[in-house]
Amino acid sequence: MLKWSGLYNLTTRTLEEELTDAGLSTTLIQELVTVITRINYGQSVTMSGLAGAVSLAGSGGGLWSVEGGNWQMAAGLINRSNVELHLGEEIDSVYYSGKQYELKTTKGKSYFCEVVVVATPLDELNIHFVPGITIPDRRLQHTHTTFIRGLLNLSYFGLRSLSDLPELVGTIETSEVPFSSISVLKRYSEHDMTYKLFSRSYMEDDLLEKIFSVRNETIKIDWGAYPVFHAHEVFAPLILDGQHLYYVNAFENAASTMETSAVSAENIARLILSRLEIEALSSVPESFSDAFKMHSEL
């Protein structure tokens, strides 16, 4: 799909190379573009050009979100799809017998199916596949998100007045700054706000005490947010075993967003239907096959 759309070459070069060829100065790339990529992907302009372009697109206007939280999109899709959802139950192994798949869970249960779609990154999971599968090594970029209700320390930023504090503090690539960004999530009063802090590593309390003059509440979350993007990107196959074991997250090497994941999921769904139809055609007599093909084309 990337080659068909003319986007594949952007995964073979870095964002920095693409922007330099486009005529952007080194200063502009280092002091503006880098700030954006660090906020959106926690990475520098050495990331692949396509993921970098998506990161830059997410910095402009015209963005939207669901009132009450974007989680409602996933919840709504689950409700509309009429599926049976098993929460709090992880897949331990996937075994293919030659006719069907057996999924065993950490709760000792087994589920049998003809098609398996993996819709989560396999990079940090320990699912046992039989027969085994092979995917390229890929690291996930861990984003440490720290929520603080309190007030930033003016002296830490070399400021004298609260009015001098911006709504967003972005950073460039330097070892001297321990965070990627700090932004105001909610303002209760002039001296009471909730901040969101992104960093590549865990924020120790001693460090937070320096950055904030007041810290009433702190929540820390560490999550494997997206792949560490490289140029040249190496993609995992969409079909992991040559049968009906599919991998939605193979596409994340191109760019990791809700929208691109939805595109990948739709492509996987269409691929499944197409391959099942071909298998159905190959299993019926030729005369019936011709009639079935004509009907499907209609």
XYZ file of C-alpha atoms in Angstrom:
298
model
C 0.000 0.000 0.000
C 2.837 2.389 0.811
C 4.456 1.791 -2.565
C 1.117 2.148 -4.342
C 0.495 5.491 -2.614
C 4.022 6.758 -3.260
C 4.892 6.962 0.435
C 7.273 4.042 0.792
C 10.422 6.029 -0.038
C 9.716 8.256 2.968
C 10.358 5.224 5.194
C 13.830 4.780 3.699
C 15.166 8.243 4.603
C 15.254 10.258 7.807
C 13.032 13.244 8.439
C 16.144 15.385 8.715
C 17.281 14.325 5.237
C 13.868 15.035 3.747
C 13.612 18.489 5.318
C 17.183 19.418 4.409
C 16.510 18.499 0.785
C 13.345 20.601 0.966
C 15.463 23.629 1.861
C 14.890 23.969 5.614
C 17.825 25.314 7.586
C 19.627 23.310 10.235
C 18.583 25.816 12.898
C 14.908 25.562 11.979
C 15.069 21.769 12.027
C 16.868 21.638 15.374
C 14.886 24.323 17.177
C 11.365 23.856 15.804
C 10.898 20.519 14.057
C 12.769 18.611 16.764
C 10.516 20.126 19.430
C 7.474 18.779 17.579
C 8.836 15.266 17.036
C 9.889 15.035 20.688
C 6.374 15.963 21.811
C 4.479 13.703 19.403
C 6.802 10.684 19.185
C 9.458 11.250 21.838
C 12.116 11.002 19.125
C 14.489 13.186 17.153
C 14.582 14.119 13.466
C 16.643 10.986 12.782
C 13.315 9.144 12.721
C 11.969 7.993 9.360
C 10.586 10.626 7.035
C 7.040 9.284 6.892
C 6.587 9.000 10.656
C 8.171 12.425 10.970
C 5.741 13.884 8.451
C 2.829 12.429 10.420
C 4.294 13.962 13.568
C 4.442 17.383 11.918
C 0.891 17.026 10.610
C -0.253 16.497 14.181
C 1.158 19.860 15.225
C -1.067 21.997 13.035
C -4.633 23.189 13.288
C -7.731 21.280 12.291
C -7.210 18.530 14.849
C -10.147 17.007 16.666
C -10.934 14.827 19.642
C -14.000 13.126 21.053
C -15.634 15.044 23.870
C -15.168 12.981 27.002
C -12.115 11.124 25.681
C -10.953 9.364 22.510
C -11.305 6.001 24.279
C -14.974 6.229 23.306
C -14.044 5.498 19.692
C -12.692 2.058 20.587
C -15.574 1.409 22.983
C -18.098 2.401 20.339
C -16.532 0.153 17.701
C -16.571 -2.799 20.100
C -20.234 -2.210 20.909
C -21.228 -1.912 17.248
C -19.268 -4.988 16.141
C -21.311 -7.334 18.346
C -18.249 -9.251 19.554
C -17.624 -11.174 22.748
C -15.007 -9.274 24.721
C -12.726 -11.027 27.229
C -11.175 -8.416 29.510
C -8.382 -9.238 31.944
C -7.492 -12.372 29.994
C -4.190 -12.531 28.111
C -3.272 -14.890 25.292
C -0.475 -17.226 26.334
C -0.058 -19.296 23.146
C -1.366 -19.685 19.597
C -1.224 -23.203 18.141
C -2.109 -24.028 14.521
C -3.128 -27.646 13.955
C -3.375 -27.408 10.184
C -7.123 -26.851 10.244
C -7.749 -24.345 12.998
C -6.053 -22.262 15.657
C -6.155 -22.915 19.369
C -5.666 -19.869 21.585
C -4.738 -20.631 25.176
C -5.036 -17.921 27.805
C -3.279 -17.173 31.063
C -6.479 -18.285 32.815
C -6.161 -21.786 31.370
C -8.976 -21.390 28.855
C -8.847 -22.411 25.185
C -10.561 -20.831 22.196
C -10.704 -22.358 18.705
C -11.002 -20.329 15.506
C -10.183 -20.356 11.811
C -8.702 -16.845 11.667
C -6.507 -15.024 14.195
C -5.790 -11.298 14.011
C -3.061 -9.922 16.268
C -3.925 -6.278 16.945
C -1.273 -5.409 19.507
C 2.497 -4.933 19.185
C 4.310 -8.241 19.675
C 7.610 -6.555 20.518
C 7.260 -6.756 24.306
C 4.876 -9.706 24.582
C 5.745 -13.320 25.256
C 3.104 -15.163 23.231
C 4.221 -18.643 22.178
C 3.395 -19.419 18.531
C 3.356 -22.985 17.175
C 4.630 -23.218 14.487
C 6.984 -20.362 15.302
C 6.862 -17.022 13.530
C 9.616 -14.598 12.565
C 9.328 -10.819 12.696
C 12.068 -8.162 12.520
C 13.438 -6.852 15.801
C 11.697 -3.641 16.798
C 11.999 -1.545 19.943
C 9.109 0.416 21.340
C 9.586 4.024 22.341
C 8.530 4.234 25.972
C 6.865 7.477 26.893
C 6.813 8.314 30.570
C 3.762 10.478 31.148
C 3.633 12.308 34.466
C 0.548 14.239 35.542
C 1.089 16.831 38.259
C -1.390 19.081 39.973
C 0.463 22.046 41.396
C 2.617 24.857 40.042
C 5.831 25.078 38.061
C 8.927 26.445 39.770
C 9.735 29.824 38.223
C 13.380 29.736 39.277
C 13.928 26.380 37.528
C 13.066 28.060 34.228
C 14.844 31.314 35.053
C 11.608 33.308 35.179
C 10.271 35.879 37.638
C 6.550 36.069 36.936
C 3.827 33.462 36.457
C 2.650 35.403 33.431
C 5.949 34.539 31.746
C 5.181 30.806 31.860
C 3.856 29.491 28.530
C 1.065 26.924 28.165
C 3.573 24.560 26.538
C 7.272 24.060 27.209
C 8.991 22.210 24.366
C 12.606 21.061 24.271
C 15.395 20.339 21.817
C 17.757 17.362 21.742
C 20.092 17.883 24.697
C 21.086 15.762 27.665
C 20.750 18.806 29.925
C 16.929 18.746 29.811
C 15.303 15.731 31.517
C 11.898 15.993 29.826
C 10.464 16.279 26.321
C 7.614 18.667 27.079
C 5.407 20.128 29.789
C 1.930 21.415 29.004
C -1.010 22.772 30.978
C -3.943 20.345 30.919
C -6.297 22.307 33.143
C -6.105 25.649 34.900
C -8.017 25.878 38.186
C -6.558 29.189 39.296
C -3.417 31.241 38.814
C -1.584 29.093 41.364
C -3.268 25.738 40.792
C -2.978 23.795 37.526
C -2.728 20.263 36.191
C 0.293 19.632 33.973
C 1.201 16.814 31.599
C 4.909 16.037 31.387
C 6.406 13.770 28.703
C 9.849 12.244 29.182
C 11.916 9.363 27.837
C 12.774 8.084 31.287
C 11.160 7.825 34.697
C 10.864 11.138 36.536
C 12.197 10.769 40.056
C 10.439 12.668 42.823
C 13.617 14.593 43.676
C 13.707 15.951 40.128
C 10.009 16.816 40.151
C 10.549 18.754 43.375
C 12.995 20.966 41.477
C 10.730 21.510 38.466
C 7.598 22.227 40.532
C 7.314 24.596 43.469
C 3.972 23.043 44.443
C 3.068 19.396 43.856
C -0.239 18.329 45.388
C -0.856 15.202 43.322
C 1.316 13.137 40.971
C 0.411 10.266 38.633
C 3.118 8.454 36.651
C 2.453 6.209 33.641
C 5.041 4.292 31.599
C 3.828 2.898 28.285
C 5.299 1.498 25.095
C 3.686 4.152 22.983
C 5.006 3.578 19.451
C 7.936 2.009 17.595
C 11.366 3.577 17.591
C 11.360 4.755 13.989
C 14.357 4.214 11.740
C 15.347 4.758 8.160
C 15.409 2.338 6.389
C 12.304 0.781 8.010
C 11.962 -3.012 7.923
C 8.364 -4.222 8.068
C 6.947 -7.395 9.568
C 4.635 -9.379 7.269
C 0.891 -8.804 7.449
C 0.411 -12.598 7.332
C 2.645 -14.180 9.946
C 2.346 -17.854 9.018
C 1.202 -18.035 5.401
C -2.223 -19.187 6.626
C -4.680 -17.053 8.557
C -2.582 -15.450 11.284
C -2.622 -11.702 10.617
C -0.715 -8.808 12.181
C -2.332 -5.357 12.166
C 0.591 -3.658 13.914
C 3.064 -4.466 11.163
C 1.980 -1.161 9.636
C 3.117 0.809 12.690
C 6.644 0.998 11.281
C 5.240 3.481 8.780
C 3.516 5.663 11.376
C 1.778 5.000 14.659
C -1.580 6.737 15.050
C -5.204 5.813 15.665
C -5.978 6.691 12.057
C -3.216 4.611 10.446
C -4.060 1.682 12.719
C -7.664 1.899 11.536
C -6.490 1.862 7.910
C -4.312 -1.174 8.603
C -7.197 -2.947 10.340
C -9.522 -2.335 7.397
C -6.897 -3.618 4.966
C -6.470 -6.760 7.070
C -10.243 -7.298 7.141
C -10.440 -6.964 3.349
C -7.467 -9.302 2.950
C -9.138 -11.940 5.127
C -12.380 -11.791 3.152
C -10.520 -11.946 -0.151
C -8.404 -14.953 0.838
C -11.374 -16.816 2.330
C -13.308 -16.248 -0.880
C -10.419 -17.594 -2.957
C -10.221 -20.663 -0.715
C -13.969 -21.191 -1.060
C -13.716 -20.986 -4.852
C -10.879 -23.501 -4.946
C -12.866 -26.046 -2.936
C -15.942 -26.247 -5.207
C -16.351 -27.829 -8.674
C -15.325 -25.627 -11.590
C -18.886 -25.114 -12.860
C -20.036 -23.889 -9.450
C -16.875 -21.815 -9.110
C -17.607 -19.872 -12.303
C -21.149 -19.160 -11.154
C -19.935 -18.103 -7.695
C -17.332 -15.801 -9.202
C -19.928 -14.167 -11.446
C -22.223 -13.636 -8.461
C -19.437 -12.086 -6.355
C -18.534 -9.685 -9.157
C -22.136 -8.541 -9.349
